[in-house]
């Protein structure tokens, strides 16, 4: 490790210092602070050498690694900053190569395996997800047009951004592959009059999505099914898939895009929203693969587009959302920490440490390793969308964000109170009116006047 300041105290009490060179290309808010770690288990001495990608996460989960100085965000930020600049230990590079060689085995996701992998993560208690997601339970990257939006507004902006690229009209039939808890499908039906079929492999998500459709009285426009996308037998005007492609597996990419082509009408449009890597194809971190997303993989654009080409789909638009997911994950982590006691009551301390490690590690991958979101618009015919992409911003201009407007209305009284001039001490009713400034009597600061 070359950059930053890291001290590791091993299980025998010996201190080791790493780094030394300053980090100069990171904003002050994201700059990792000096870190001091203590290893409390001697087995970590060799486990961190043999399989560091797995051992460090497990050591943190089990309490074998204690952070004495700095935070988990500082630790993982420091590690990933160095690894992205080629400063990882040779064992890490070896592990990455092994993951790349074995990825065809790790990502073997036939229908029965895919269903099991989905259940591992998405069939956890719904109460857990309520602790850190937005009100619509959007479990994918939000979209921050200005960077200052709340999580709820940014998730609504994400849905609007996708709807713009789908060129929706009332009555169009839409397939939502990997519909989650139904938020996207319900949004497209409610706001644009689409008829949406959502498919998922999670029983927990299916139950919630169907209940939400009933509560909103949208069953006539939205149908949710427990079904693998490969078993859908129909054709649709639009297809959308958000945060599901990461579970497909590289060996199934051509199968996925071939099925999208079969399900898409000749003049139809599809929109894929997926995590991507800014480097050649590789593998999935061993800890993430074991504890969070078995069978999961973030694709390189090169391998994704190769499959698109083979299945004779036309990429009409490709957009990279860079730091949007880092911002999203920061919101999720902060919300989870604020509700950590509730999460511990649902599970236990080890689970909480696992979950916070997952959220912070993911944020650092987007912040320091340049992971990003690919939004790929696809069609069977090159005239399915307009010649230039101005239609996206034009559409968004006509679709105001309801939650942003609601937040503005809620904040208005506080803004009016803050803008109201302060009055003299003891005159809370504001009976003394401020006098306008003149050339002879310049305005004074609006501090309380002592009597």
mmCIF file of N, CA, C and O in Angstrom, residues 403-420:
data_model
loop_
_atom_site.group_PDB
_atom_site.id
_atom_site.type_symbol
_atom_site.label_atom_id
_atom_site.label_comp_id
_atom_site.label_asym_id
_atom_site.label_seq_id
_atom_site.Cartn_x
_atom_site.Cartn_y
_atom_site.Cartn_z
ATOM 1 N N UNK A 403 -42.422 14.399 -5.451
ATOM 2 C CA UNK A 403 -41.847 14.396 -4.109
ATOM 3 C C UNK A 403 -41.012 15.647 -3.863
ATOM 4 O O UNK A 403 -40.954 16.152 -2.737
ATOM 5 N N UNK A 404 -40.358 16.155 -4.904
ATOM 6 C CA UNK A 404 -39.595 17.392 -4.750
ATOM 7 C C UNK A 404 -40.530 18.548 -4.413
ATOM 8 O O UNK A 404 -40.238 19.379 -3.540
ATOM 9 N N UNK A 405 -41.662 18.596 -5.099
ATOM 10 C CA UNK A 405 -42.641 19.647 -4.826
ATOM 11 C C UNK A 405 -43.192 19.513 -3.408
ATOM 12 O O UNK A 405 -43.370 20.507 -2.697
ATOM 13 N N UNK A 406 -43.446 18.264 -2.980
ATOM 14 C CA UNK A 406 -43.960 18.039 -1.635
ATOM 15 C C UNK A 406 -42.939 18.452 -0.580
ATOM 16 O O UNK A 406 -43.287 19.047 0.448
ATOM 17 N N UNK A 407 -41.672 18.143 -0.816
ATOM 18 C CA UNK A 407 -40.631 18.535 0.134
ATOM 19 C C UNK A 407 -40.494 20.051 0.198
ATOM 20 O O UNK A 407 -40.278 20.621 1.265
ATOM 21 N N UNK A 408 -40.619 20.716 -0.958
ATOM 22 C CA UNK A 408 -40.562 22.184 -0.979
ATOM 23 C C UNK A 408 -41.704 22.790 -0.162
ATOM 24 O O UNK A 408 -41.509 23.755 0.591
ATOM 25 N N UNK A 409 -42.897 22.221 -0.321
ATOM 26 C CA UNK A 409 -44.044 22.741 0.440
ATOM 27 C C UNK A 409 -43.842 22.523 1.933
ATOM 28 O O UNK A 409 -44.166 23.393 2.752
ATOM 29 N N UNK A 410 -43.309 21.362 2.293
ATOM 30 C CA UNK A 410 -43.095 21.065 3.712
ATOM 31 C C UNK A 410 -42.037 21.978 4.322
ATOM 32 O O UNK A 410 -42.104 22.320 5.508
ATOM 33 N N UNK A 411 -41.047 22.354 3.512
ATOM 34 C CA UNK A 411 -39.955 23.188 4.023
ATOM 35 C C UNK A 411 -40.291 24.673 4.001
ATOM 36 O O UNK A 411 -39.591 25.474 4.623
ATOM 37 N N UNK A 412 -41.358 25.051 3.302
ATOM 38 C CA UNK A 412 -41.676 26.470 3.137
ATOM 39 C C UNK A 412 -41.876 27.205 4.468
ATOM 40 O O UNK A 412 -41.352 28.305 4.654
ATOM 41 N N UNK A 413 -42.625 26.652 5.437
ATOM 42 C CA UNK A 413 -42.790 27.387 6.705
ATOM 43 C C UNK A 413 -41.464 27.657 7.404
ATOM 44 O O UNK A 413 -41.257 28.748 7.949
ATOM 45 N N UNK A 414 -40.555 26.683 7.384
ATOM 46 C CA UNK A 414 -39.254 26.876 8.028
ATOM 47 C C UNK A 414 -38.453 27.960 7.312
ATOM 48 O O UNK A 414 -37.771 28.776 7.953
ATOM 49 N N UNK A 415 -38.552 28.002 5.980
ATOM 50 C CA UNK A 415 -37.833 29.027 5.232
ATOM 51 C C UNK A 415 -38.397 30.414 5.544
ATOM 52 O O UNK A 415 -37.655 31.390 5.677
ATOM 53 N N UNK A 416 -39.726 30.501 5.659
ATOM 54 C CA UNK A 416 -40.332 31.792 5.978
ATOM 55 C C UNK A 416 -39.921 32.269 7.373
ATOM 56 O O UNK A 416 -39.651 33.439 7.581
ATOM 57 N N UNK A 417 -39.868 31.312 8.313
ATOM 58 C CA UNK A 417 -39.449 31.653 9.665
ATOM 59 C C UNK A 417 -38.008 32.133 9.679
ATOM 60 O O UNK A 417 -37.662 33.124 10.341
ATOM 61 N N UNK A 418 -37.142 31.430 8.915
ATOM 62 C CA UNK A 418 -35.732 31.813 8.872
ATOM 63 C C UNK A 418 -35.546 33.182 8.227
ATOM 64 O O UNK A 418 -34.631 33.934 8.580
ATOM 65 N N UNK A 419 -36.408 33.514 7.262
ATOM 66 C CA UNK A 419 -36.279 34.787 6.548
ATOM 67 C C UNK A 419 -36.881 35.952 7.320
ATOM 68 O O UNK A 419 -36.599 37.107 7.016
ATOM 69 N N UNK A 420 -37.695 35.671 8.326
ATOM 70 C CA UNK A 420 -38.362 36.723 9.077
ATOM 71 C C UNK A 420 -37.335 37.503 9.894
ATOM 72 O O UNK A 420 -36.489 36.909 10.560
#
